[in-house]
Amino acid sequence: MMFGPAYSGSLATPVNLVLEGGAMRGQFTAGVLDFFMEQNLWAQNVIGTSAGALNGFHYVAGDIGRTCYLNTKYCRDWRYLSMKSFARTGNAFGVEFAFDTIPNELEPFNFDAFRASPVTLTSVASNLETGEADYFTFGDPKANISYLVASSAIPLLSKIVEVDGKKLLDGGPCDSVPILYSLFTGVKKHIVVLTREEGYIKKTEKTMALARQVYSDYPYFLERMQYRHVDYNRTYRLLSRLEAEKKVFIIRPRKPVNVSAMEKNVDKLLALYGDGYDEAANSWNAIQEYLAH
């Protein structure tokens, strides 16, 4: 039985919500967004990369608890997210299971609530041919589901997603934290949810030799993969400066996250969700002050 969306009767707040990815590290973001929904904070726009887009998808629909529920219920099901899924289907994140069987059969998703939402969702993917980020703002969630698939299609562990004449994969290599896109929208306030702690430094990509073989036809994408750590670390430095200038509000884990990309330990996933929820709760007064000025 589906209940009405949590946003019922609410208006959107003129703020952008920028969500980093990170596969199962997205449990932190799920906790943050559930607290926001409980407090009736509905951002005007959500801009999410990979797991950030998946979290945003449920937030737009006003479905409190859905991300955490699905991750913890299905984390041990090989069809959801596993190397077995990759071996059998070519996708570590099971496309048919996660984007069809679950939302349409096992755990019905309220597509009508998404359509009627006061919040818009923009997902971020990587365009293999141009080596640039692909930003797509959703209209109909069913018709546009391929963009959600593309945003979370992990390089080397997923099939290339072809949609609207484009060849797309996970948005991480081209824009892990889409803050610049958010700034360019003209909205004055930006809440950024990160899945790495302050001071985190991304290291060079260890799979470049394999990537050069698999994606040899896409030199611009390979270039983005090779220098992703440079762009990522620059973005984190930029965010720190913007935070100091009170141009953005950042919510991030207080300590290094010990949850793996394909985490199967439910206790760890619930603990990370709790960390996100608590961090949002502890930041709530400061968030209200940030939005008011």
Coordinates of C-alpha atoms in Angstrom, one line a residue, residues 4-270:
G4 CA 0.6 10.1 0.0
P5 CA 3.9 11.9 -0.5
A6 CA 5.5 13.6 2.5
Y7 CA 5.5 16.9 0.6
S8 CA 1.7 17.1 0.3
G9 CA 0.5 20.7 0.7
S10 CA 4.1 22.1 0.8
L11 CA 5.9 24.6 -1.3
A12 CA 9.5 24.3 -2.4
T13 CA 12.2 26.4 -0.7
P14 CA 14.5 28.4 -3.1
V15 CA 17.6 26.4 -2.5
N16 CA 19.5 23.8 -4.5
L17 CA 20.4 20.4 -3.0
V18 CA 23.6 19.1 -4.4
L19 CA 24.3 15.4 -3.8
E20 CA 27.5 13.6 -4.2
G21 CA 27.5 9.9 -5.2
G22 CA 29.5 7.0 -3.7
A23 CA 27.4 3.8 -4.1
M24 CA 26.5 2.5 -0.7
R25 CA 28.1 5.5 1.0
G26 CA 24.8 7.1 -0.2
Q27 CA 23.3 5.8 3.0
F28 CA 24.7 8.9 4.7
T29 CA 22.8 11.1 2.2
A30 CA 19.7 9.0 2.7
G31 CA 19.7 9.9 6.4
V32 CA 20.2 13.5 5.7
L33 CA 17.3 13.6 3.2
D34 CA 14.9 11.7 5.5
F35 CA 15.5 14.3 8.2
F36 CA 14.9 17.1 5.7
M37 CA 11.6 15.5 4.6
E38 CA 10.5 15.0 8.2
Q39 CA 11.2 18.7 8.8
N40 CA 9.3 19.6 5.6
L41 CA 12.3 21.1 3.8
W42 CA 11.7 20.7 0.1
A43 CA 14.5 22.1 -2.0
Q44 CA 13.5 23.8 -5.3
N45 CA 16.1 21.7 -7.2
V46 CA 18.0 18.5 -6.5
I47 CA 21.2 17.9 -8.6
G48 CA 22.7 14.5 -8.0
T49 CA 25.5 12.3 -9.3
S50 CA 25.2 8.5 -9.2
A51 CA 23.9 7.5 -5.7
G52 CA 23.1 11.2 -5.2
A53 CA 20.7 11.0 -8.1
L54 CA 19.1 7.8 -6.7
N55 CA 18.6 9.5 -3.3
G56 CA 17.2 12.5 -5.1
F57 CA 14.7 10.4 -7.0
H58 CA 13.1 9.2 -3.8
Y59 CA 13.3 12.7 -2.2
V60 CA 11.4 14.3 -5.1
A61 CA 8.7 11.7 -4.7
G62 CA 8.5 12.5 -1.0
D63 CA 9.1 8.9 0.0
I64 CA 10.7 9.0 3.5
G65 CA 12.8 6.0 4.3
R66 CA 12.7 4.4 0.8
T67 CA 16.5 4.6 0.0
C68 CA 17.5 3.1 3.3
Y69 CA 14.8 0.5 3.2
L70 CA 15.8 -0.7 -0.3
N71 CA 19.6 -0.7 0.5
T72 CA 19.3 -2.7 3.7
K73 CA 16.6 -5.1 2.4
Y74 CA 18.3 -6.0 -0.9
C75 CA 22.1 -5.4 -0.2
R76 CA 22.6 -9.2 0.1
D77 CA 20.5 -10.0 -3.0
W78 CA 23.0 -10.6 -5.8
R79 CA 20.5 -9.0 -8.3
Y80 CA 20.7 -5.6 -6.6
L81 CA 24.4 -4.7 -6.4
S82 CA 27.1 -7.3 -6.7
M83 CA 30.0 -8.7 -8.8
K84 CA 27.7 -11.7 -9.4
S85 CA 25.2 -9.4 -11.1
F86 CA 28.1 -7.9 -13.2
A87 CA 29.2 -11.4 -14.2
R88 CA 25.6 -12.5 -15.2
T89 CA 24.2 -9.2 -16.6
G90 CA 27.1 -6.9 -17.4
N91 CA 26.0 -4.5 -14.7
A92 CA 27.1 -4.6 -11.1
F93 CA 24.0 -2.5 -10.2
G94 CA 21.3 -4.7 -11.6
V95 CA 19.4 -2.6 -14.1
E96 CA 16.4 -4.9 -14.6
F97 CA 16.1 -5.7 -10.9
A98 CA 16.7 -2.2 -9.4
F99 CA 15.0 -0.1 -12.0
D100 CA 12.1 -2.4 -13.1
T101 CA 11.4 -5.3 -10.8
I102 CA 11.7 -3.4 -7.6
P103 CA 9.8 -0.1 -8.5
N104 CA 7.2 -1.8 -10.6
E105 CA 6.5 -5.1 -8.8
L106 CA 8.2 -5.7 -5.5
E107 CA 8.2 -2.3 -3.9
P108 CA 5.9 -0.1 -6.0
F109 CA 7.3 3.5 -6.6
N110 CA 4.8 6.3 -6.6
F111 CA 5.5 7.7 -10.0
D112 CA 2.5 10.1 -9.8
A113 CA 4.0 11.6 -6.6
F114 CA 7.2 12.3 -8.5
R115 CA 5.3 14.0 -11.3
A116 CA 3.3 16.2 -9.0
S117 CA 6.3 17.2 -6.8
P118 CA 7.3 20.8 -6.2
V119 CA 10.9 19.6 -6.5
T120 CA 12.8 19.0 -9.7
L121 CA 15.6 16.5 -10.2
T122 CA 18.7 16.9 -12.4
S123 CA 20.9 13.8 -12.7
V124 CA 24.6 13.9 -13.7
A125 CA 26.1 11.3 -16.1
S126 CA 29.4 11.2 -18.1
N127 CA 29.2 11.5 -21.9
L128 CA 31.8 9.1 -23.2
E129 CA 32.2 10.7 -26.6
T130 CA 32.6 14.3 -25.4
G131 CA 34.2 13.7 -22.0
E132 CA 31.8 16.2 -20.5
A133 CA 29.2 15.9 -17.8
D134 CA 25.6 15.3 -19.0
Y135 CA 23.0 17.1 -17.0
F136 CA 19.4 16.0 -17.4
T137 CA 16.4 17.5 -15.7
F138 CA 13.6 14.9 -15.3
G139 CA 10.1 15.3 -16.7
D140 CA 8.3 12.0 -16.6
P141 CA 10.2 9.5 -14.2
K142 CA 9.2 6.4 -16.2
A143 CA 10.1 7.8 -19.6
N144 CA 13.4 9.3 -18.3
I145 CA 14.5 6.3 -16.2
S146 CA 17.4 5.6 -18.5
Y147 CA 19.1 8.8 -17.2
L148 CA 18.9 7.5 -13.7
V149 CA 20.4 4.2 -14.9
A150 CA 23.2 6.1 -16.7
S151 CA 24.1 8.3 -13.7
S152 CA 24.7 5.2 -11.6
A153 CA 26.4 3.0 -14.2
I154 CA 29.7 2.3 -12.6
P155 CA 32.6 2.5 -15.1
L156 CA 34.1 -0.9 -15.9
L157 CA 31.3 -2.6 -14.0
S158 CA 28.4 -1.5 -16.2
K159 CA 27.2 -1.5 -19.8
I160 CA 27.2 1.8 -21.6
V161 CA 23.8 3.4 -21.5
E162 CA 22.7 4.7 -24.9
V163 CA 19.9 7.3 -24.7
D164 CA 18.9 10.2 -27.0
G165 CA 21.9 9.5 -29.2
K166 CA 24.3 9.7 -26.3
K167 CA 26.6 7.1 -24.7
L168 CA 26.6 7.6 -21.0
L169 CA 28.1 6.2 -17.7
D170 CA 28.2 7.2 -14.1
G171 CA 28.6 10.9 -13.6
G172 CA 31.5 10.6 -11.1
P173 CA 34.4 10.9 -13.6
C174 CA 33.0 14.2 -15.1
D175 CA 31.3 15.9 -12.1
S176 CA 31.4 14.1 -8.7
V177 CA 29.9 17.1 -6.8
P178 CA 27.9 19.3 -9.3
I179 CA 28.3 22.5 -7.3
L180 CA 29.4 24.6 -10.3
Y181 CA 26.3 23.6 -12.2
S182 CA 24.2 24.5 -9.2
L183 CA 25.8 27.9 -9.0
F184 CA 25.1 28.5 -12.7
T185 CA 21.4 28.0 -12.2
G186 CA 21.2 31.4 -10.5
V187 CA 19.7 30.1 -7.3
K188 CA 21.4 31.9 -4.3
K189 CA 21.4 29.1 -1.7
H190 CA 23.0 25.7 -2.0
I191 CA 23.0 22.8 0.5
V192 CA 25.7 20.3 -0.4
V193 CA 25.7 16.7 0.9
L194 CA 29.1 15.0 0.7
T195 CA 29.9 11.4 1.4
R196 CA 33.5 11.9 2.3
E197 CA 34.9 13.6 5.4
E198 CA 36.5 17.0 5.5
G199 CA 40.1 16.8 4.3
Y200 CA 39.6 13.7 2.2
I201 CA 42.0 13.4 -0.7
K202 CA 41.1 11.2 -3.7
K203 CA 44.1 9.3 -5.1
T204 CA 44.9 8.4 -8.7
E205 CA 42.7 5.8 -10.4
K206 CA 44.1 2.3 -10.1
T207 CA 42.2 0.8 -13.0
M208 CA 43.4 3.1 -15.8
A209 CA 45.3 0.3 -17.6
L210 CA 42.0 -1.7 -17.9
A211 CA 40.0 1.4 -18.7
R212 CA 42.3 2.3 -21.6
Q213 CA 41.5 -1.1 -23.1
V214 CA 37.7 -1.1 -22.5
Y215 CA 37.2 2.6 -23.5
S216 CA 39.8 2.9 -26.2
D217 CA 37.2 4.5 -28.5
Y218 CA 36.5 7.3 -26.0
P219 CA 39.8 9.3 -25.5
Y220 CA 38.0 12.3 -23.9
F221 CA 36.3 10.1 -21.3
L222 CA 39.6 8.3 -20.6
E223 CA 41.2 11.7 -20.0
R224 CA 38.5 12.6 -17.4
M225 CA 39.0 9.2 -15.7
Q226 CA 42.8 9.7 -15.6
Y227 CA 42.6 13.2 -14.0
R228 CA 39.4 12.6 -12.0
H229 CA 41.3 12.8 -8.7
V230 CA 42.7 16.3 -9.7
D231 CA 39.2 17.6 -10.5
Y232 CA 37.7 16.0 -7.4
N233 CA 40.3 17.4 -5.0
R234 CA 39.9 20.9 -6.6
T235 CA 36.2 20.7 -6.1
Y236 CA 36.5 19.8 -2.4
R237 CA 38.9 22.8 -2.0
L238 CA 36.4 25.0 -3.8
L239 CA 33.6 23.8 -1.5
S240 CA 35.6 24.6 1.6
R241 CA 36.2 28.2 0.3
L242 CA 32.5 28.6 -0.6
E243 CA 31.6 27.3 2.9
A244 CA 33.9 29.8 4.6
E245 CA 32.2 32.6 2.5
K246 CA 28.8 31.3 3.6
K247 CA 27.8 30.8 -0.1
V248 CA 27.0 27.1 0.5
F249 CA 26.0 25.0 3.4
I250 CA 27.8 21.6 3.6
I251 CA 26.8 18.4 5.4
R252 CA 29.5 15.7 5.5
P253 CA 30.5 12.7 7.5
R254 CA 32.5 13.7 10.6
K255 CA 34.8 10.7 10.3
P256 CA 36.1 8.4 7.4
V257 CA 33.3 6.2 6.1
N258 CA 34.1 2.5 6.5
V259 CA 31.2 1.3 4.2
S260 CA 32.4 -0.2 0.9
A261 CA 30.8 0.5 -2.5
M262 CA 29.0 -2.9 -2.4
E263 CA 28.5 -3.2 1.3
K264 CA 26.6 -6.2 2.5
N265 CA 26.7 -5.5 6.3
V266 CA 23.3 -4.2 7.3
D267 CA 24.5 -2.9 10.6
K268 CA 27.1 -0.8 8.9
L269 CA 24.6 0.6 6.5
L270 CA 22.1 1.4 9.2

